[in-house]
Amino acid sequence: MTSIAEKIEVVSAHIRHFEQRYHRAPGSVRLLAVSKKHSAEQIRLASVAGIEDFGENYLQEATEKIALLDDLDLNWHFIGPIQANKTRGIAEHFDWVHSVAREKIARRLSEQRLDSKAPLNVCVQVNLSSQAGKSGTTLEQARALCECIDLLPNLNLRGLMAIPAPLPDLESQRTCFRQLANEFERLAKQFPAMDTLSMGMSDDFEAAIAEGSTLVRIGTAVFGARIGQ
Ligand SMILES: *Cc1c(COP(=O)(O)O)cnc(C)c1O
């Protein structure tokens, strides 16, 4: 079995390789290690191997690990669907939220973020595949949500995020990601602080990097398969 450090080396080498292949600036794609269902010990190993950004989907599981790893200087990203009763905990414990899809959630996060902390970094989640039951605003509604977030005092609008339905080949993955990248370019003209295009997972990060992703969210390729899934 390969160690977490070895897996991280392999994923990082792939990211650097795809940056080159698709004429992206070296170092322009950041690796967010998705640690849901993996233990605090595994996160510690990934941190020793140089990872500083971790993504979590479930508030309670995440806060337990965040407390156990309090001695490390890590950036915590919330990437799961957000119920209104979870916003306080998210605003309290996280540095980033990638999955803001509704105004109501954005307002609560801003109200509940302590003024003593830096503003919460926020990406708007877009539902590219119009998947029923999946969260995310439509591409058409993304601008209105960005305008709302931009005015909220304790949120920092940083970009867009999407989780497309699995597609079988590079070309169809690229076509899908391109829609988000085009909207991101348009919005970044209106909101110059937007610098983050959060797209790409273990099975589609080559396509995402080809289309301009600045942050890939990788779980399985970094930590191995998740138990119970
Ligand atoms: C679980 C998850 C990932 C990572 O998925 P892998 O296929 O394991 O790389 C990325 N983004 C989100 C939003 C997730 O929930």
Short mmCIF file of C-alpha atoms and ligand atoms in Angstrom, two decimals:
data_model
loop_
_atom_site.label_atom_id
_atom_site.label_comp_id
_atom_site.label_asym_id
_atom_site.label_seq_id
_atom_site.Cartn_x
_atom_site.Cartn_y
_atom_site.Cartn_z
CA MET A 1 0.00 0.00 0.00
CA THR A 2 1.31 3.42 -0.83
CA SER A 3 1.57 5.94 1.97
CA ILE A 4 -0.34 9.22 2.08
CA ALA A 5 2.94 11.09 1.47
CA GLU A 6 3.54 9.04 -1.69
CA LYS A 7 -0.01 9.60 -2.93
CA ILE A 8 0.37 13.33 -2.37
CA GLU A 9 3.60 13.29 -4.33
CA VAL A 10 1.88 11.53 -7.22
CA VAL A 11 -1.14 13.90 -7.23
CA SER A 12 1.10 16.97 -6.98
CA ALA A 13 3.23 15.70 -9.88
CA HIS A 14 0.05 15.23 -11.96
CA ILE A 15 -1.10 18.76 -11.15
CA ARG A 16 2.29 20.22 -12.20
CA HIS A 17 2.25 18.09 -15.34
CA PHE A 18 -1.27 19.26 -16.33
CA GLU A 19 -0.32 22.88 -15.65
CA GLN A 20 2.43 22.46 -18.21
CA ARG A 21 0.38 20.51 -20.72
CA TYR A 22 -2.40 23.10 -20.74
CA HIS A 23 -0.15 26.16 -20.59
CA ARG A 24 -1.12 27.17 -17.09
CA ALA A 25 1.32 29.14 -14.94
CA PRO A 26 3.44 26.88 -12.71
CA GLY A 27 1.91 26.73 -9.22
CA SER A 28 -1.40 28.29 -10.33
CA VAL A 29 -3.47 25.26 -9.24
CA ARG A 30 -3.80 24.65 -5.50
CA LEU A 31 -4.43 21.21 -3.99
CA LEU A 32 -7.25 21.01 -1.46
CA ALA A 33 -7.12 17.62 0.27
CA VAL A 34 -10.67 16.40 0.92
CA SER A 35 -10.45 14.65 4.28
CA LYS A 36 -14.07 13.68 4.94
CA LYS A 37 -14.30 10.18 6.49
CA HIS A 38 -10.56 10.18 7.12
CA SER A 39 -9.06 10.47 10.60
CA ALA A 40 -7.21 13.30 12.28
CA GLU A 41 -4.07 11.10 12.18
CA GLN A 42 -4.30 10.83 8.40
CA ILE A 43 -4.75 14.59 8.10
CA ARG A 44 -1.68 15.05 10.30
CA LEU A 45 0.34 12.83 7.91
CA ALA A 46 -0.87 14.87 4.93
CA SER A 47 0.11 18.04 6.73
CA VAL A 48 3.62 16.69 7.36
CA ALA A 49 3.77 15.99 3.61
CA GLY A 50 3.12 19.67 2.94
CA ILE A 51 -0.67 20.02 2.58
CA GLU A 52 -2.13 23.12 4.26
CA ASP A 53 -5.72 23.10 2.93
CA PHE A 54 -8.30 20.50 3.95
CA GLY A 55 -11.91 20.10 2.83
CA GLU A 56 -14.72 18.68 4.98
CA ASN A 57 -18.41 17.98 4.28
CA TYR A 58 -19.94 17.24 7.68
CA LEU A 59 -19.85 19.83 10.46
CA GLN A 60 -19.71 17.58 13.50
CA GLU A 61 -17.08 15.25 12.06
CA ALA A 62 -15.04 18.28 11.01
CA THR A 63 -15.15 20.16 14.33
CA GLU A 64 -13.90 17.09 16.18
CA LYS A 65 -10.89 16.83 13.86
CA ILE A 66 -10.27 20.58 13.85
CA ALA A 67 -10.04 20.48 17.67
CA LEU A 68 -7.64 17.52 17.59
CA LEU A 69 -5.38 19.32 15.09
CA ASP A 70 -5.45 22.69 16.81
CA ASP A 71 -1.65 22.68 17.14
CA LEU A 72 -1.24 22.81 13.32
CA ASP A 73 -1.70 25.90 11.18
CA LEU A 74 -4.22 24.56 8.64
CA ASN A 75 -6.86 26.16 6.41
CA TRP A 76 -10.25 24.49 6.74
CA HIS A 77 -12.68 24.53 3.81
CA PHE A 78 -16.35 23.56 4.14
CA ILE A 79 -17.44 21.93 0.87
CA GLY A 80 -20.67 20.07 1.73
CA PRO A 81 -24.34 21.06 1.42
CA ILE A 82 -25.30 23.61 4.10
CA GLN A 83 -28.43 23.40 6.23
CA ALA A 84 -29.45 26.65 7.92
CA ASN A 85 -28.95 25.17 11.40
CA LYS A 86 -25.27 24.48 10.61
CA THR A 87 -24.21 27.99 9.59
CA ARG A 88 -23.11 29.07 13.07
CA GLY A 89 -20.69 26.18 13.47
CA ILE A 90 -19.36 26.66 9.96
CA ALA A 91 -18.85 30.41 10.48
CA GLU A 92 -17.07 29.68 13.75
CA HIS A 93 -14.66 26.92 12.69
CA PHE A 94 -13.88 27.33 8.98
CA ASP A 95 -11.75 29.68 6.88
CA TRP A 96 -13.50 28.97 3.57
CA VAL A 97 -16.94 27.83 2.41
CA HIS A 98 -17.22 26.55 -1.19
CA SER A 99 -20.87 25.55 -1.14
CA VAL A 100 -22.90 28.73 -0.71
CA ALA A 101 -25.94 28.37 -2.94
CA ARG A 102 -28.62 30.58 -1.35
CA GLU A 103 -28.88 34.17 -0.08
CA LYS A 104 -30.34 33.07 3.22
CA ILE A 105 -27.27 30.92 3.95
CA ALA A 106 -24.91 33.73 2.93
CA ARG A 107 -26.64 36.21 5.25
CA ARG A 108 -26.54 33.83 8.20
CA LEU A 109 -22.84 33.06 7.66
CA SER A 110 -22.01 36.77 7.61
CA GLU A 111 -24.11 37.52 10.70
CA GLN A 112 -22.63 34.61 12.63
CA ARG A 113 -18.99 35.18 11.69
CA LEU A 114 -17.25 36.78 14.66
CA ASP A 115 -16.03 40.31 13.93
CA SER A 116 -12.74 39.37 15.59
CA LYS A 117 -12.02 36.86 12.81
CA ALA A 118 -10.98 37.56 9.23
CA PRO A 119 -13.95 37.53 6.83
CA LEU A 120 -15.04 34.06 5.73
CA ASN A 121 -13.84 33.27 2.20
CA VAL A 122 -16.79 32.21 0.07
CA CYS A 123 -17.37 30.51 -3.28
CA VAL A 124 -20.78 30.30 -4.90
CA GLN A 125 -21.70 26.73 -5.82
CA VAL A 126 -23.19 26.36 -9.29
CA ASN A 127 -25.19 23.31 -10.36
CA LEU A 128 -23.82 22.81 -13.88
CA SER A 129 -25.59 19.59 -14.68
CA SER A 130 -29.05 20.71 -13.47
CA GLN A 131 -28.97 17.60 -11.31
CA ALA A 132 -32.23 17.25 -9.43
CA GLY A 133 -31.69 17.20 -5.69
CA LYS A 134 -28.12 18.52 -5.94
CA SER A 135 -27.35 21.86 -4.41
CA GLY A 136 -26.06 24.84 -6.32
CA THR A 137 -27.50 27.89 -7.95
CA THR A 138 -28.07 27.97 -11.72
CA LEU A 139 -25.47 29.66 -13.90
CA GLU A 140 -28.06 32.38 -14.62
CA GLN A 141 -28.60 33.11 -10.93
CA ALA A 142 -24.93 33.09 -9.92
CA ARG A 143 -24.43 36.81 -10.53
CA ALA A 144 -27.33 37.84 -8.27
CA LEU A 145 -25.97 35.70 -5.45
CA CYS A 146 -22.46 37.15 -5.95
CA GLU A 147 -23.91 40.68 -5.73
CA CYS A 148 -25.58 39.80 -2.43
CA ILE A 149 -22.43 38.23 -0.96
CA ASP A 150 -20.26 41.13 -2.09
CA LEU A 151 -22.30 43.45 0.17
CA LEU A 152 -22.14 41.27 3.29
CA PRO A 153 -19.55 42.61 5.75
CA ASN A 154 -18.10 39.36 7.10
CA LEU A 155 -17.84 37.46 3.82
CA ASN A 156 -15.11 37.69 1.19
CA LEU A 157 -16.40 36.68 -2.25
CA ARG A 158 -13.58 34.57 -3.73
CA GLY A 159 -15.05 32.57 -6.61
CA LEU A 160 -17.20 29.78 -8.00
CA MET A 161 -17.39 26.06 -7.32
CA ALA A 162 -19.08 23.14 -9.10
CA ILE A 163 -19.43 19.37 -8.77
CA PRO A 164 -20.53 18.15 -12.22
CA ALA A 165 -22.18 14.77 -12.66
CA PRO A 166 -19.54 12.15 -13.57
CA LEU A 167 -18.77 12.17 -17.30
CA PRO A 168 -16.85 9.39 -19.07
CA ASP A 169 -14.27 11.25 -21.15
CA LEU A 170 -11.98 14.25 -21.06
CA GLU A 171 -13.75 16.19 -23.81
CA SER A 172 -17.22 16.05 -22.24
CA GLN A 173 -15.72 16.93 -18.84
CA ARG A 174 -13.97 19.92 -20.42
CA THR A 175 -17.15 21.12 -22.12
CA CYS A 176 -18.93 21.04 -18.79
CA PHE A 177 -16.18 22.86 -16.84
CA ARG A 178 -15.88 25.46 -19.61
CA GLN A 179 -19.34 26.80 -18.79
CA LEU A 180 -18.25 27.56 -15.24
CA ALA A 181 -14.93 29.03 -16.38
CA ASN A 182 -16.68 31.39 -18.81
CA GLU A 183 -19.05 32.65 -16.13
CA PHE A 184 -16.11 33.02 -13.73
CA GLU A 185 -14.30 35.24 -16.22
CA ARG A 186 -17.35 37.45 -16.67
CA LEU A 187 -17.94 37.77 -12.92
CA ALA A 188 -14.29 38.45 -12.11
CA LYS A 189 -14.57 41.67 -14.16
CA GLN A 190 -17.34 42.86 -11.85
CA PHE A 191 -15.74 41.48 -8.65
CA PRO A 192 -11.96 41.87 -8.95
CA ALA A 193 -11.34 40.03 -5.65
CA MET A 194 -12.63 36.82 -7.24
CA ASP A 195 -9.56 34.65 -7.77
CA THR A 196 -10.75 31.09 -7.11
CA LEU A 197 -12.27 28.64 -9.55
CA SER A 198 -12.90 25.55 -7.41
CA MET A 199 -13.38 22.65 -9.80
CA GLY A 200 -11.89 19.20 -10.32
CA MET A 201 -11.93 16.02 -8.18
CA SER A 202 -9.98 12.74 -8.32
CA ASP A 203 -11.65 11.60 -11.57
CA ASP A 204 -11.80 14.85 -13.53
CA PHE A 205 -9.02 17.19 -12.39
CA GLU A 206 -7.15 17.04 -15.69
CA ALA A 207 -10.20 18.50 -17.49
CA ALA A 208 -10.68 21.07 -14.73
CA ILE A 209 -7.05 22.25 -14.97
CA ALA A 210 -7.32 22.40 -18.76
CA GLU A 211 -10.29 24.76 -18.35
CA GLY A 212 -8.72 27.08 -15.79
CA SER A 213 -9.34 25.60 -12.35
CA THR A 214 -7.29 27.32 -9.63
CA LEU A 215 -8.14 24.80 -6.90
CA VAL A 216 -8.76 21.07 -7.21
CA ARG A 217 -10.57 19.22 -4.42
CA ILE A 218 -9.03 15.76 -4.20
CA GLY A 219 -10.06 13.09 -1.71
CA THR A 220 -9.58 9.54 -2.95
CA ALA A 221 -6.31 10.13 -4.82
CA VAL A 222 -4.77 11.66 -1.67
CA PHE A 223 -6.16 9.50 1.15
CA GLY A 224 -7.37 6.34 -0.61
CA ALA A 225 -10.96 5.05 -0.67
CA ARG A 226 -13.35 6.31 1.98
CA ILE A 227 -14.60 3.71 4.42
CA GLY A 228 -18.33 3.09 4.20
CA GLN A 229 -18.64 4.41 0.63
C1 LIG B 1 -15.90 14.20 -1.61
C2 LIG B 1 -15.74 15.45 -2.37
C3 LIG B 1 -14.60 15.68 -3.17
C4 LIG B 1 -13.48 14.68 -3.36
O1 LIG B 1 -13.89 13.62 -4.13
P1 LIG B 1 -12.84 12.51 -4.65
O2 LIG B 1 -13.54 11.91 -5.82
O3 LIG B 1 -12.65 11.56 -3.54
O4 LIG B 1 -11.60 13.21 -5.04
C5 LIG B 1 -14.49 16.92 -3.81
N1 LIG B 1 -15.44 17.85 -3.70
C6 LIG B 1 -16.55 17.67 -2.95
C7 LIG B 1 -17.55 18.75 -2.86
C8 LIG B 1 -16.74 16.46 -2.28
O5 LIG B 1 -17.86 16.28 -1.56
#
